[in-house]
Amino acid sequence: MSDLQFISTIPSSTSQRPEQLHEETQERRQTLKKRGSTPRTQRLRNISESTHPSISLERALIETDVYRKYEGKLPTPVLRGLFFKTLMERRTLYLGDDELIVGEKGTSPQSAPTFPELCCHTIQDFNNMNDREHVSFKVTQEDKRIQQDTIIPFWKQRATMTKMYSALPQSWHLLFEGGMFTEFMTQRGPGHTVADGKIYGKGYVDCITDIDAQIARIDYNHDMNSAAKKAELQGMKLTCEGMIILGKRYAQKARDMASCTEDAQRQQELLDIARICERVPAHAPTTFREAIQMYWFTHIGVTNEMNNWDSYSPGKLDQHLQPFYERGLRETKLTREQARELLECLWIKFNSQPAPPKVGITLKESATYTDFCNINTGALKADGSCGVSDVSYLILDVMDEMKLLQPSSNVQISRKTPEHFLHRACEISRKGWGQPAFYNSDALIQELLGMGKTLEDARESGIASGCVEVGTAGKEAYVLTGYLNIPKVLELVLNRGFDHYSNEQIGLDVGNPREFSSFDELYEAFERELRYVTDIKVAGNNLIEQLFMDTLPVPLLSVITDDCIASAKDYNCGGARYNTSYIQCVGIATITDSLAVLRKHVFVDHSFSMNELIDACNDDFCGSEKILDLVKNHTPKYGNDDEFADSILHNVDDSLQAIIAGRPTPKGARTIVEFLPTTCHVYFGQTMTASPNGRRAHIPLPDGISPEKGADLHGPTAVIRSAAKINQLRTGGALLNQKFTPSVVAGKKGILAMSALIRAYFTLDGHHIQFNVVDRATLIDAQKHPLDYTDLIVRVAGYSDYFNNLDKALQDEIIARTEQAL
Amino acid sequence: MTPYIFNVQHFSTHDGPGVRTTVFFKGCPIRCAWCHNPESQSFRPETLTNEDGSTEHIGAQYRVDELIHDLAKDEIIYDQSGGGVTLSGGEVLAQDRKYVFELLEGLHEREISIGIDTCGVAPQRIVEESAAYADFYLYDLKFIDDSLHRKYTRGSNRLVLRNLETLARLNARIMLRLIILPGLNSDESVIESTMLWLKTHHIAIEQVDILPYHTYGMNKYAKLGRKAVPFPVPSDELIERIKRQIEDFYQNVTIGG
């Protein structure tokens, strides 16, 4: 007989809890102070963590100034290039005490510029930003005055958000307001992209040489696009000049500061900064530190040029830095400790850049400061060999030590990854704050090949960026366009297109569901509704894409993305080697389970009628306890490797592919399906009535491809088996969240079990898995006593966030996610 | 008779090496007074009544091929982790002989590692024959003293010790599991005599798992309409002391398995 008990109910031991918690809190606070391997990074981290985000209108003012002078007089790419160059010439430079790596997106750490060309905030927006409980930004009276007097009068009609809202048809607005889909580009630009290795071998002076050569090649007699090409290349050149100016200005500033300081050590550090900034970004880096500074200047440039949802990422940072690291060690000019401190400085830089403030539905779909920089560690190399190096381990150490929300850190695991590396990553992951997330390199490459990329590009640049989506770093524009609420499609079918959230007829009336005589008839109606919704979403996407093509090119991002210089075409106009447009489907578990209920209970067992079920959903199952019990407890569910439920999953997966995937876009991209939610599953849930699977009204949908809360009853292995039945290799990525209590993954055995689960899931072609390792009691306590848990980080979706930054609905949702315990 | 099973626990990490699926058979020949899974004792299905009045049916029957099919679903994670299936209970070796051997053969045929978690109270022939299929045994030894064994488990330890000798003679891999009940089997002299018995009988043991008694199962007694008998919970110090003492005899000693 087993003495290891199968515990169905664990009694709560309340007696010792408060004291214990108090001690843990103390311990947490101490570790909060201490993080950072040197006193320098401890101090810098403290500034980054204790500074409240604020907005900065400096960029908006400079942009207004440039547009006032030159709008209409210059071709658009030249205007954008000139604006960028002027911004670099005039912007405030921040160089703080202790800093080794320099550059901020705004005027100081945690300062976020605004982008009035995209979204021209109202004074009400500013007030909301300042006052809201979560994800707030400090806004001063002076900011409001500038916005009112200068920014709004100039930008209100010019902002892409204004233009797109007036151009999009009523049918789009109805679905948008009803929570059927979201739109990524209302307040942000396309982007969401990642650097490859080219900036480590090439400075912006070299880029200008390439651009000039390309300009010289333009054939004005035979090339009918010659004027557009020249304008684009000129715009690119101006941004390169801007980048070079940024470096020179920082060098000058560091020299000025050095001449004023009494502290000999700091003086030397400032002179080192000056020397480094004289070299990069104008020229290619020659040392580990220059390489980091090169990336960081580029990051600042790209994220100042455009609020390109989301941010910019260094991609395979370990591989890019490894040659510099090795040379530094070999020539004894660098130690492992120095390299570590520099990486910590970089981590702090990432952490100090909040995503520009969002409002409205954009805030709901992405309620976080996180700007989704995502670093890929341990990925495969261009030749297909394993890319794990000492720098990879160093990055894991830094991630573990710094414990910061940004950058999001992931590890790529392939068949070739050594167990030791996987185990080290699991050790950090099981500490409970969701990083690193785990990506399947072998799957990423197959996904990219399936989309038509070459094996060389897939291996060299196959990365996961932002949240979970796959892309080809430095070679692809892969744009996320918005979330699609799949279970709401069914809700519309059951209500003949009427939406109870907006109280409008937003969908198609696909017939009276109460008269459907078979599951097939219902399913056909679901597909028709899905097609209708997708048609409107994609038509909207196309219109918005055209708007960016015409009015908001990104010449700097184009310089560093292949093959924009060669094609003399902007990143936003299809200049990249590859172009992809993603639509992110949310609620795969809810739709599967709901259809399983309909098939089993309405059409096979006749447990209740369609009438009864629809009425029960619209009444939130009040007075329908019997139906609720049947649908919740006596229906096969996704997440259990159940053949009945998972066969429906297959159908839905196929329908999504058939209806959504492969649609062309104006710049020559193709639409790809992916499964990722950010925080949109909460918002989508809010807009919905109860679902046939027993999900109550307004409750969040499950995140990504995770099972419905409480539906997976057969442990994590059944979850991965079900999740792997989604044909993930033809998607752009799928997010699976697995929550464990600490005891399950404790000890050496816990690490081995976690590793085996990851390996098994990846062998089954799973794309991504991440872990929350925290017990329910802790989360509930954190909700009650937020001040005691200021640094409790949990995994939300493709990113981690402070538990206290989440609104209550999302906190509840995380608490409710099934906790796999023994 | 097709045996009843009361739980199939996937992703078990404490029932032998790697990640395993543990099959809990319903029915046990002895009645340990401290049993944490009282619903595992009867060979018949039972109903648990929760505090809120709702009920839970305990015990289901599966055809052997059905069960094997379910267990084989996790093959990929067994392969990745060096895990497999652990047959537990209740007492698996006290179940229907034909069923158990069809299960053993089926799993063996599929090259799935089999662990048998046993209290040792089972017919000697079955124990002996199972060794052809099992990769290892999690073997409980509760009391070396037969009178205590009889008193607290309502069964003799004669079979337990003899079966242990049998398995040792067959060179089976044995992980010995010692539940620690303070005051009953925790004294230094008790541990000493247990270890000496094992040594004099040349029982080769791969690993000794010390299982500290705990009270997590208590509430299940009430749900079954039975009265729970709580025992004192051992202190960490006591468990550490016992661990050190056993380490004088065996190299691999774990707490909790």
mmCIF file of N, CA, C and O in Angstrom, chain A residues 1-11 640-643 714-718 720-721 740 743-746 749-750 752-757 759-760 763-764 821-822, chain B residues 7 9-16 19 24 28 32 34-37 69 73-74 76-77 80-81 88-91 117-119 140 142 179 211 214 216 219-220 223 257:
data_model
loop_
_atom_site.group_PDB
_atom_site.id
_atom_site.type_symbol
_atom_site.label_atom_id
_atom_site.label_comp_id
_atom_site.label_asym_id
_atom_site.label_seq_id
_atom_site.Cartn_x
_atom_site.Cartn_y
_atom_site.Cartn_z
ATOM 1 N N MET A 1 0.831 -1.199 0.000
ATOM 2 C CA MET A 1 0.000 0.000 0.000
ATOM 3 C C MET A 1 0.858 1.237 0.000
ATOM 4 O O MET A 1 1.903 1.280 0.613
ATOM 5 N N SER A 2 0.404 2.225 -0.699
ATOM 6 C CA SER A 2 1.207 3.425 -0.811
ATOM 7 C C SER A 2 1.104 4.269 0.443
ATOM 8 O O SER A 2 0.029 4.487 0.971
ATOM 9 N N ASP A 3 2.238 4.701 0.893
ATOM 10 C CA ASP A 3 2.207 5.673 1.959
ATOM 11 C C ASP A 3 2.322 7.079 1.400
ATOM 12 O O ASP A 3 2.273 8.058 2.109
ATOM 13 N N LEU A 4 2.530 7.143 0.112
ATOM 14 C CA LEU A 4 2.425 8.454 -0.502
ATOM 15 C C LEU A 4 0.960 8.589 -0.865
ATOM 16 O O LEU A 4 0.450 7.961 -1.754
ATOM 17 N N GLN A 5 0.301 9.415 -0.153
ATOM 18 C CA GLN A 5 -1.146 9.466 -0.217
ATOM 19 C C GLN A 5 -1.617 10.215 -1.452
ATOM 20 O O GLN A 5 -1.037 11.185 -1.863
ATOM 21 N N PHE A 6 -2.682 9.710 -1.982
ATOM 22 C CA PHE A 6 -3.361 10.496 -2.988
ATOM 23 C C PHE A 6 -4.270 11.446 -2.220
ATOM 24 O O PHE A 6 -5.194 11.023 -1.540
ATOM 25 N N ILE A 7 -3.959 12.684 -2.274
ATOM 26 C CA ILE A 7 -4.681 13.648 -1.447
ATOM 27 C C ILE A 7 -5.726 14.339 -2.295
ATOM 28 O O ILE A 7 -5.405 15.021 -3.253
ATOM 29 N N SER A 8 -6.968 14.137 -1.957
ATOM 30 C CA SER A 8 -7.983 14.840 -2.734
ATOM 31 C C SER A 8 -8.270 16.209 -2.115
ATOM 32 O O SER A 8 -8.584 17.159 -2.799
ATOM 33 N N THR A 9 -8.157 16.273 -0.817
ATOM 34 C CA THR A 9 -8.366 17.580 -0.190
ATOM 35 C C THR A 9 -7.213 17.823 0.775
ATOM 36 O O THR A 9 -6.965 17.011 1.647
ATOM 37 N N ILE A 10 -6.545 18.903 0.611
ATOM 38 C CA ILE A 10 -5.466 19.226 1.534
ATOM 39 C C ILE A 10 -6.022 20.197 2.564
ATOM 40 O O ILE A 10 -6.493 21.267 2.221
ATOM 41 N N PRO A 11 -6.004 19.800 3.830
ATOM 42 C CA PRO A 11 -6.558 20.704 4.830
ATOM 43 C C PRO A 11 -5.693 21.962 4.942
ATOM 44 O O PRO A 11 -4.472 21.905 4.855
ATOM 45 N N ASN A 640 -8.065 16.994 -21.519
ATOM 46 C CA ASN A 640 -8.031 15.688 -20.860
ATOM 47 C C ASN A 640 -7.637 14.565 -21.810
ATOM 48 O O ASN A 640 -7.783 13.401 -21.477
ATOM 49 N N ASP A 641 -7.174 14.926 -22.999
ATOM 50 C CA ASP A 641 -6.869 13.946 -24.027
ATOM 51 C C ASP A 641 -8.088 13.064 -24.275
ATOM 52 O O ASP A 641 -7.980 11.856 -24.411
ATOM 53 N N ASP A 642 -9.239 13.721 -24.296
ATOM 54 C CA ASP A 642 -10.485 12.996 -24.505
ATOM 55 C C ASP A 642 -10.833 13.038 -25.986
ATOM 56 O O ASP A 642 -10.843 14.105 -26.603
ATOM 57 N N GLU A 643 -11.114 11.860 -26.568
ATOM 58 C CA GLU A 643 -11.268 11.813 -28.015
ATOM 59 C C GLU A 643 -12.499 12.570 -28.513
ATOM 60 O O GLU A 643 -12.474 13.198 -29.561
ATOM 61 N N HIS A 714 -7.056 15.443 -15.521
ATOM 62 C CA HIS A 714 -6.183 14.278 -15.615
ATOM 63 C C HIS A 714 -4.703 14.643 -15.636
ATOM 64 O O HIS A 714 -3.895 13.922 -16.182
ATOM 65 N N GLY A 715 -4.413 15.775 -15.065
ATOM 66 C CA GLY A 715 -3.014 16.121 -14.880
ATOM 67 C C GLY A 715 -2.361 16.762 -16.086
ATOM 68 O O GLY A 715 -2.934 16.794 -17.179
ATOM 69 N N PRO A 716 -1.139 17.252 -15.875
ATOM 70 C CA PRO A 716 -0.454 18.013 -16.917
ATOM 71 C C PRO A 716 -0.135 17.198 -18.162
ATOM 72 O O PRO A 716 -0.059 17.748 -19.252
ATOM 73 N N THR A 717 0.021 15.883 -18.011
ATOM 74 C CA THR A 717 0.373 15.120 -19.218
ATOM 75 C C THR A 717 -0.822 15.053 -20.162
ATOM 76 O O THR A 717 -0.663 15.110 -21.377
ATOM 77 N N ALA A 718 -2.025 14.986 -19.597
ATOM 78 C CA ALA A 718 -3.213 14.991 -20.461
ATOM 79 C C ALA A 718 -3.380 16.356 -21.107
ATOM 80 O O ALA A 718 -3.802 16.464 -22.262
ATOM 81 N N ILE A 720 -0.959 18.449 -22.007
ATOM 82 C CA ILE A 720 -0.045 18.618 -23.153
ATOM 83 C C ILE A 720 -0.465 17.732 -24.325
ATOM 84 O O ILE A 720 -0.310 18.112 -25.475
ATOM 85 N N ARG A 721 -1.025 16.584 -24.005
ATOM 86 C CA ARG A 721 -1.462 15.716 -25.114
ATOM 87 C C ARG A 721 -2.624 16.355 -25.872
ATOM 88 O O ARG A 721 -2.671 16.333 -27.102
ATOM 89 N N PHE A 740 1.647 25.190 -11.390
ATOM 90 C CA PHE A 740 1.976 24.146 -10.421
ATOM 91 C C PHE A 740 2.025 24.726 -9.026
ATOM 92 O O PHE A 740 2.391 25.887 -8.835
ATOM 93 N N SER A 743 5.170 22.337 -4.399
ATOM 94 C CA SER A 743 5.543 20.978 -3.994
ATOM 95 C C SER A 743 5.729 20.040 -5.184
ATOM 96 O O SER A 743 6.549 19.142 -5.145
ATOM 97 N N VAL A 744 4.969 20.266 -6.245
ATOM 98 C CA VAL A 744 5.031 19.350 -7.394
ATOM 99 C C VAL A 744 6.389 19.397 -8.074
ATOM 100 O O VAL A 744 6.878 18.397 -8.577
ATOM 101 N N VAL A 745 6.983 20.568 -8.074
ATOM 102 C CA VAL A 745 8.250 20.701 -8.792
ATOM 103 C C VAL A 745 9.418 20.901 -7.827
ATOM 104 O O VAL A 745 10.465 21.421 -8.196
ATOM 105 N N ALA A 746 9.232 20.461 -6.583
ATOM 106 C CA ALA A 746 10.287 20.630 -5.586
ATOM 107 C C ALA A 746 11.404 19.609 -5.813
ATOM 108 O O ALA A 746 11.178 18.525 -6.348
ATOM 109 N N LYS A 749 13.891 15.867 -8.210
ATOM 110 C CA LYS A 749 12.858 15.143 -8.957
ATOM 111 C C LYS A 749 11.910 16.100 -9.662
ATOM 112 O O LYS A 749 11.423 15.818 -10.753
ATOM 113 N N GLY A 750 11.647 17.224 -8.994
ATOM 114 C CA GLY A 750 10.760 18.217 -9.585
ATOM 115 C C GLY A 750 11.342 18.792 -10.869
ATOM 116 O O GLY A 750 10.639 18.969 -11.862
ATOM 117 N N LEU A 752 13.504 17.305 -12.794
ATOM 118 C CA LEU A 752 13.488 16.262 -13.819
ATOM 119 C C LEU A 752 12.091 16.103 -14.411
ATOM 120 O O LEU A 752 11.925 15.930 -15.614
ATOM 121 N N ALA A 753 11.084 16.202 -13.551
ATOM 122 C CA ALA A 753 9.707 16.047 -14.028
ATOM 123 C C ALA A 753 9.322 17.200 -14.949
ATOM 124 O O ALA A 753 8.728 17.004 -16.004
ATOM 125 N N MET A 754 9.709 18.401 -14.537
ATOM 126 C CA MET A 754 9.407 19.584 -15.346
ATOM 127 C C MET A 754 10.098 19.474 -16.713
ATOM 128 O O MET A 754 9.481 19.720 -17.748
ATOM 129 N N SER A 755 11.378 19.104 -16.681
ATOM 130 C CA SER A 755 12.132 18.962 -17.929
ATOM 131 C C SER A 755 11.491 17.914 -18.823
ATOM 132 O O SER A 755 11.365 18.115 -20.038
ATOM 133 N N ALA A 756 11.085 16.812 -18.217
ATOM 134 C CA ALA A 756 10.495 15.732 -19.011
ATOM 135 C C ALA A 756 9.176 16.175 -19.626
ATOM 136 O O ALA A 756 8.873 15.848 -20.775
ATOM 137 N N LEU A 757 8.421 16.960 -18.870
ATOM 138 C CA LEU A 757 7.141 17.447 -19.399
ATOM 139 C C LEU A 757 7.394 18.361 -20.606
ATOM 140 O O LEU A 757 6.702 18.263 -21.629
ATOM 141 N N ARG A 759 10.109 18.377 -22.554
ATOM 142 C CA ARG A 759 10.617 17.552 -23.660
ATOM 143 C C ARG A 759 9.480 16.783 -24.331
ATOM 144 O O ARG A 759 9.424 16.681 -25.552
ATOM 145 N N ALA A 760 8.596 16.239 -23.518
ATOM 146 C CA ALA A 760 7.491 15.448 -24.081
ATOM 147 C C ALA A 760 6.597 16.338 -24.935
ATOM 148 O O ALA A 760 6.240 15.997 -26.067
ATOM 149 N N THR A 763 8.356 17.219 -28.080
ATOM 150 C CA THR A 763 8.414 16.076 -29.001
ATOM 151 C C THR A 763 7.096 15.960 -29.766
ATOM 152 O O THR A 763 7.049 15.548 -30.913
ATOM 153 N N LEU A 764 6.003 16.371 -29.091
ATOM 154 C CA LEU A 764 4.688 16.347 -29.734
ATOM 155 C C LEU A 764 4.427 17.608 -30.565
ATOM 156 O O LEU A 764 3.303 17.889 -30.949
ATOM 157 N N ALA A 821 -1.713 19.753 -8.761
ATOM 158 C CA ALA A 821 -1.079 19.313 -7.522
ATOM 159 C C ALA A 821 -1.283 17.825 -7.373
ATOM 160 O O ALA A 821 -2.136 17.234 -8.012
ATOM 161 N N LEU A 822 -0.465 17.214 -6.533
ATOM 162 C CA LEU A 822 -0.665 15.785 -6.294
ATOM 163 C C LEU A 822 -1.428 15.600 -5.001
ATOM 164 O O LEU A 822 -1.355 16.413 -4.112
ATOM 165 N N ASN B 7 -8.225 5.450 -8.433
ATOM 166 C CA ASN B 7 -7.609 6.632 -9.041
ATOM 167 C C ASN B 7 -6.500 6.210 -9.990
ATOM 168 O O ASN B 7 -5.781 5.258 -9.735
ATOM 169 N N GLN B 9 -3.421 8.214 -11.312
ATOM 170 C CA GLN B 9 -2.759 9.499 -11.097
ATOM 171 C C GLN B 9 -1.621 9.679 -12.094
ATOM 172 O O GLN B 9 -0.587 9.019 -11.991
ATOM 173 N N HIS B 10 -1.833 10.580 -13.049
ATOM 174 C CA HIS B 10 -0.762 10.865 -14.009
ATOM 175 C C HIS B 10 0.226 11.843 -13.383
ATOM 176 O O HIS B 10 -0.088 12.549 -12.444
ATOM 177 N N PHE B 11 1.401 11.911 -13.945
ATOM 178 C CA PHE B 11 2.439 12.863 -13.520
ATOM 179 C C PHE B 11 2.805 12.680 -12.038
ATOM 180 O O PHE B 11 2.973 13.631 -11.284
ATOM 181 N N SER B 12 2.932 11.427 -11.626
ATOM 182 C CA SER B 12 3.385 11.160 -10.258
ATOM 183 C C SER B 12 4.906 11.222 -10.255
ATOM 184 O O SER B 12 5.560 10.623 -11.097
ATOM 185 N N THR B 13 5.444 11.931 -9.294
ATOM 186 C CA THR B 13 6.903 12.046 -9.260
ATOM 187 C C THR B 13 7.500 11.371 -8.032
ATOM 188 O O THR B 13 8.695 11.423 -7.813
ATOM 189 N N HIS B 14 6.678 10.764 -7.217
ATOM 190 C CA HIS B 14 7.192 10.181 -5.984
ATOM 191 C C HIS B 14 6.892 8.691 -5.840
ATOM 192 O O HIS B 14 6.932 8.152 -4.752
ATOM 193 N N ASP B 15 6.556 8.055 -6.935
ATOM 194 C CA ASP B 15 6.255 6.627 -6.869
ATOM 195 C C ASP B 15 7.259 5.826 -7.680
ATOM 196 O O ASP B 15 6.896 4.909 -8.407
ATOM 197 N N GLY B 16 8.519 6.198 -7.558
ATOM 198 C CA GLY B 16 9.564 5.510 -8.306
ATOM 199 C C GLY B 16 10.264 6.486 -9.223
ATOM 200 O O GLY B 16 9.951 7.676 -9.228
ATOM 201 N N VAL B 19 8.894 10.257 -14.261
ATOM 202 C CA VAL B 19 7.485 10.646 -14.161
ATOM 203 C C VAL B 19 6.648 9.394 -14.405
ATOM 204 O O VAL B 19 6.847 8.691 -15.389
ATOM 205 N N PHE B 24 -4.140 3.221 -8.595
ATOM 206 C CA PHE B 24 -4.510 2.869 -7.226
ATOM 207 C C PHE B 24 -5.651 1.845 -7.251
ATOM 208 O O PHE B 24 -6.784 2.176 -7.595
ATOM 209 N N CYS B 28 -7.551 -3.961 0.107
ATOM 210 C CA CYS B 28 -6.294 -4.270 0.777
ATOM 211 C C CYS B 28 -6.559 -5.340 1.830
ATOM 212 O O CYS B 28 -7.575 -5.298 2.522
ATOM 213 N N CYS B 32 -4.341 -0.850 8.124
ATOM 214 C CA CYS B 32 -3.433 -0.044 8.922
ATOM 215 C C CYS B 32 -4.242 1.050 9.616
ATOM 216 O O CYS B 32 -5.035 1.749 8.972
ATOM 217 N N TRP B 34 -3.498 3.846 10.624
ATOM 218 C CA TRP B 34 -3.189 5.224 10.228
ATOM 219 C C TRP B 34 -3.477 5.508 8.766
ATOM 220 O O TRP B 34 -3.181 6.567 8.245
ATOM 221 N N CYS B 35 -4.029 4.535 8.069
ATOM 222 C CA CYS B 35 -4.119 4.599 6.596
ATOM 223 C C CYS B 35 -4.636 5.955 6.110
ATOM 224 O O CYS B 35 -5.646 6.453 6.570
ATOM 225 N N HIS B 36 -3.910 6.520 5.160
ATOM 226 C CA HIS B 36 -4.278 7.844 4.644
ATOM 227 C C HIS B 36 -5.314 7.744 3.540
ATOM 228 O O HIS B 36 -5.892 8.743 3.149
ATOM 229 N N ASN B 37 -5.456 6.575 3.013
ATOM 230 C CA ASN B 37 -6.426 6.382 1.939
ATOM 231 C C ASN B 37 -7.441 5.330 2.370
ATOM 232 O O ASN B 37 -7.477 4.226 1.823
ATOM 233 N N HIS B 69 -4.391 1.009 -22.568
ATOM 234 C CA HIS B 69 -4.485 2.085 -23.554
ATOM 235 C C HIS B 69 -4.312 3.446 -22.872
ATOM 236 O O HIS B 69 -3.574 4.315 -23.335
ATOM 237 N N LYS B 73 -0.817 6.206 -22.967
ATOM 238 C CA LYS B 73 -0.906 7.564 -23.520
ATOM 239 C C LYS B 73 0.275 8.426 -23.073
ATOM 240 O O LYS B 73 0.657 9.363 -23.751
ATOM 241 N N ASP B 74 0.802 8.135 -21.911
ATOM 242 C CA ASP B 74 1.916 8.943 -21.403
ATOM 243 C C ASP B 74 3.279 8.341 -21.739
ATOM 244 O O ASP B 74 4.290 8.752 -21.165
ATOM 245 N N ILE B 76 5.309 8.837 -23.956
ATOM 246 C CA ILE B 76 6.321 9.809 -24.356
ATOM 247 C C ILE B 76 6.996 10.444 -23.146
ATOM 248 O O ILE B 76 8.196 10.696 -23.137
ATOM 249 N N ILE B 77 6.220 10.656 -22.100
ATOM 250 C CA ILE B 77 6.840 11.271 -20.918
ATOM 251 C C ILE B 77 7.559 10.220 -20.074
ATOM 252 O O ILE B 77 8.554 10.522 -19.408
ATOM 253 N N GLN B 80 10.881 10.126 -21.830
ATOM 254 C CA GLN B 80 11.694 11.314 -21.567
ATOM 255 C C GLN B 80 12.300 11.307 -20.171
ATOM 256 O O GLN B 80 13.362 11.859 -19.945
ATOM 257 N N SER B 81 11.571 10.720 -19.228
ATOM 258 C CA SER B 81 11.975 10.876 -17.828
ATOM 259 C C SER B 81 12.515 9.597 -17.213
ATOM 260 O O SER B 81 12.936 9.597 -16.061
ATOM 261 N N SER B 88 -0.329 0.473 -7.521
ATOM 262 C CA SER B 88 -0.401 0.710 -6.092
ATOM 263 C C SER B 88 -1.799 0.379 -5.603
ATOM 264 O O SER B 88 -2.570 -0.273 -6.300
ATOM 265 N N GLY B 89 -2.101 0.838 -4.431
ATOM 266 C CA GLY B 89 -3.433 0.504 -3.948
ATOM 267 C C GLY B 89 -3.849 1.349 -2.780
ATOM 268 O O GLY B 89 -3.402 2.481 -2.649
ATOM 269 N N GLY B 90 -4.583 0.643 -1.910
ATOM 270 C CA GLY B 90 -4.874 -0.774 -1.812
ATOM 271 C C GLY B 90 -3.646 -1.645 -2.033
ATOM 272 O O GLY B 90 -2.536 -1.203 -1.897
ATOM 273 N N GLU B 91 -3.923 -2.870 -2.394
ATOM 274 C CA GLU B 91 -2.843 -3.809 -2.643
ATOM 275 C C GLU B 91 -3.053 -4.470 -4.001
ATOM 276 O O GLU B 91 -3.990 -5.253 -4.176
ATOM 277 N N ASP B 117 3.955 -1.186 -5.919
ATOM 278 C CA ASP B 117 3.944 -0.606 -4.577
ATOM 279 C C ASP B 117 3.124 -1.555 -3.710
ATOM 280 O O ASP B 117 1.923 -1.691 -3.925
ATOM 281 N N THR B 118 3.796 -2.219 -2.778
ATOM 282 C CA THR B 118 3.094 -3.301 -2.077
ATOM 283 C C THR B 118 3.318 -3.269 -0.567
ATOM 284 O O THR B 118 4.370 -2.816 -0.096
ATOM 285 N N CYS B 119 2.314 -3.773 0.161
ATOM 286 C CA CYS B 119 2.462 -3.915 1.614
ATOM 287 C C CYS B 119 3.049 -5.282 1.957
ATOM 288 O O CYS B 119 3.303 -5.588 3.116
ATOM 289 N N ASP B 140 6.660 -1.804 1.461
ATOM 290 C CA ASP B 140 6.394 -1.245 2.798
ATOM 291 C C ASP B 140 6.814 -2.222 3.887
ATOM 292 O O ASP B 140 6.502 -3.405 3.821
ATOM 293 N N LYS B 142 6.280 -2.085 7.921
ATOM 294 C CA LYS B 142 5.690 -1.224 8.955
ATOM 295 C C LYS B 142 6.215 -1.541 10.347
ATOM 296 O O LYS B 142 6.581 -0.646 11.111
ATOM 297 N N ILE B 179 7.233 3.732 6.978
ATOM 298 C CA ILE B 179 6.412 4.793 7.545
ATOM 299 C C ILE B 179 6.831 4.982 8.987
ATOM 300 O O ILE B 179 7.103 4.010 9.694
ATOM 301 N N LEU B 211 9.024 7.614 5.255
ATOM 302 C CA LEU B 211 7.770 8.324 5.013
ATOM 303 C C LEU B 211 7.201 8.799 6.350
ATOM 304 O O LEU B 211 6.622 8.011 7.090
ATOM 305 N N HIS B 214 1.606 11.590 8.256
ATOM 306 C CA HIS B 214 0.933 12.899 8.328
ATOM 307 C C HIS B 214 -0.572 12.699 8.323
ATOM 308 O O HIS B 214 -1.060 11.595 8.121
ATOM 309 N N TYR B 216 -2.994 14.240 6.463
ATOM 310 C CA TYR B 216 -3.790 14.762 5.349
ATOM 311 C C TYR B 216 -5.033 13.918 5.019
ATOM 312 O O TYR B 216 -5.980 14.418 4.462
ATOM 313 N N ASN B 219 -9.681 13.664 6.882
ATOM 314 C CA ASN B 219 -11.062 14.065 6.571
ATOM 315 C C ASN B 219 -11.807 13.037 5.732
ATOM 316 O O ASN B 219 -13.029 13.049 5.662
ATOM 317 N N LYS B 220 -11.044 12.133 5.111
ATOM 318 C CA LYS B 220 -11.724 11.132 4.283
ATOM 319 C C LYS B 220 -12.484 10.108 5.118
ATOM 320 O O LYS B 220 -13.450 9.526 4.657
ATOM 321 N N LYS B 223 -15.880 11.323 5.638
ATOM 322 C CA LYS B 223 -16.653 11.217 4.401
ATOM 323 C C LYS B 223 -17.162 9.795 4.179
ATOM 324 O O LYS B 223 -18.145 9.575 3.471
ATOM 325 N N GLY B 257 10.670 9.748 -0.403
ATOM 326 C CA GLY B 257 10.765 8.954 -1.636
ATOM 327 C C GLY B 257 11.033 9.785 -2.860
ATOM 328 O O GLY B 257 11.037 10.992 -2.853
#
